Amino acid sequence: MEKKLLAALMLGAATVGAFPVAGQTPAPPSSAASQTGAGVDPAMMDKTVKPGNDFNTFANGAWLRNTPIPADRSSIGGFYIADHQTEEQLAELIAAIEKSNAPAASDEGRIRDFYKAYLDTAAIDAAGMAPLQPDQHRFAAIRDRKALSRVLGEQIRADVDPLNATNFRTENLFGIFVTQALAGGPVLPYLLQGGLGMPEREYYLSSDAKMAELRGKYRAYITQLLTDAGIADADARAQRIYDLEMKIAQAHVTRAESEDFQKSAAEWSRADFAAKAPGIDWDAFFAGAQLGQQQRFAAYHAAAIPRLAALVASEPLQAWQDWLLFHQINSNSDVLPGKLDRDHFAFFGTALQGTAEPRPRDKRAIAAINGAMGDALGKLYVERYFPASARATVQAMVGNIKTAFERRIDAIDWLAPATKRQAIEKARGIEVGVGYPDHWRDYSSLKVSPSAAYANAQAASLVDYRQQLAKIGKPLDRREWWMNAQLVNAVNLPVQNALNFPAAILKRPFFDPAADAAFNYGAVGAVIGHEISHSFDNNGAAFDASGKMRNWWTDADLQRFNAAGQALADQYDTYEPFPGLHVNGKLTLGENIADVAGLAASYDAYRTSLGGREAPVIDGLTGDQRFFIAYAQSWATKMRDEALRARIATDGHAPGMYRAQTVRNLDAWYRAFDVKPGDKLYLPPEKRVRIW
């Protein structure tokens, strides 16, 4: 339960790409930054490094040397620092709720009881595997393909998001996502591939030696988890599970294909599933998934669905029963006896991410509440910690950066007038949510027990699923939020032509109301620009102002745009964190386009905000220098080798140390730091990528 939440939060080609984690106290910003009002932190810098050779180390070198990665984390960075403060605030809120006499049927009461049950590891251990027994019996009772199909449907949840958070991973055979179809029209369910325990197909199929080593550890983990759960014949079951997952991985489309919206726009009727994907009893499956009356679906992974359906028919029932049981235990190990939780961490925390210690239980409890009742906790969070003045300031910045982006579009000389007109219309029509949603979710149907952590997790997941299904057939709500207000991140929503900027990201190192404009535009301004730019990246540019995916480009314009994108992909392909392992410029292209275009738009808005004057020099740094340093410091990042390898293999975001080097594509950076030919980051003007 908790693991699914963290996986979802850490991914996102349409997100800014946070590390939404916390644990030990990070080094605070230096007093110099707060005393001068400069915003940038001189104590993080290493001024012995030439900016034109390594801007990331120039801006963050001292921080990189002096800041250890906490033992319970796989990485640390600007998002960690902001999230740590948010987590402390949430802990204060929950502590106050614990002392209250809130009714059990209130949001505060549900938060209190969920938190209490999650922390009560003695009760969890004492219950043993008893909470799982109804599910175990349900799996054991499967006698034929129809019954298997129904149970596979019963397991389905709305736990994937290919468009907004780009979370493609679910341990269920399929995942559901609910929004408007890519071609427009009423809201409908999307069906996505799933069924893997490891992060994605490359972990199963890659010939890389590290991946092969992880496969061996995963196979051993399956045996260990089943053994500690008291499941008989654990090793034989583990082999069946592993073999089945290898076949599931082979059935999957690649991550690159998953991120190509153009290849994912298929819509299927109910009858199409039986005709195109035989093997599953689709009537039984959809009845189990509470979609028995639904007649149209978005078949997001249309190539994978038939292959997965065929496995339901071809693989032994026993293998599927074992697989169902393993994943029910694996995905809920945090609310099952502690030895299972420890087994899970040993593989997913240490082997996959290199993390030495699990997070403290109380921190994990907060993360679990965020996943189960995010809006309930978020409403309390913004009431206490998000002032109206901060919202107003950021809303004004958003308006300024949108205007700057429109001006940049209007100034492009190679865009055809019709394309330019539609691009400006789209930019002007972006719906921006700052801080929190207009309407909060209703959790009145969620029943929470102070002594049943496993049952609480299942109930919360089911309530969320039903809330998503309730949207089907209705018009799209362009102001719908897809992130908790207390999440340190931001997101672009392509079919809504909208953006969400949660309250929790509007703090240092991204935003400081006491800092000067250079800092705020360089930090949170670049985040705002980044999300606006996602509407015009390699995927976002395929959607029009109404959120429909259609080609509104001339052929010549699209060729020019694609050529610029290819140049940026080539630039990122050169980054090599380990010998022979390069950043995947194609996989990270959408994020890299958003970084370059967003930083450029925010810089323009910053210069406009000065009203023709120059910013004062503070701590020996000009305004333009502070702008770019603030940007790089917001991307300060340290990662364990295992986590870095995982990010390169699976994530649409380039690691932060390379995102800090985005500055090399802006002419203003060269002027600000006197970067010359011969400097390692120097790009000739014609090689600097300009997309918007």
mmCIF file of C-alpha atoms in Angstrom, residues 46 89 201 297 484:
data_model
loop_
_atom_site.group_PDB
_atom_site.id
_atom_site.type_symbol
_atom_site.label_atom_id
_atom_site.label_comp_id
_atom_site.label_asym_id
_atom_site.label_seq_id
_atom_site.Cartn_x
_atom_site.Cartn_y
_atom_site.Cartn_z
ATOM 1 C CA ASP A 46 32.098 25.898 -4.526
ATOM 2 C CA GLN A 89 4.147 20.218 9.657
ATOM 3 C CA ARG A 201 10.119 -4.880 -18.053
ATOM 4 C CA PHE A 297 -12.525 1.901 -23.015
ATOM 5 C CA ASN A 484 -2.234 16.335 -2.853
#
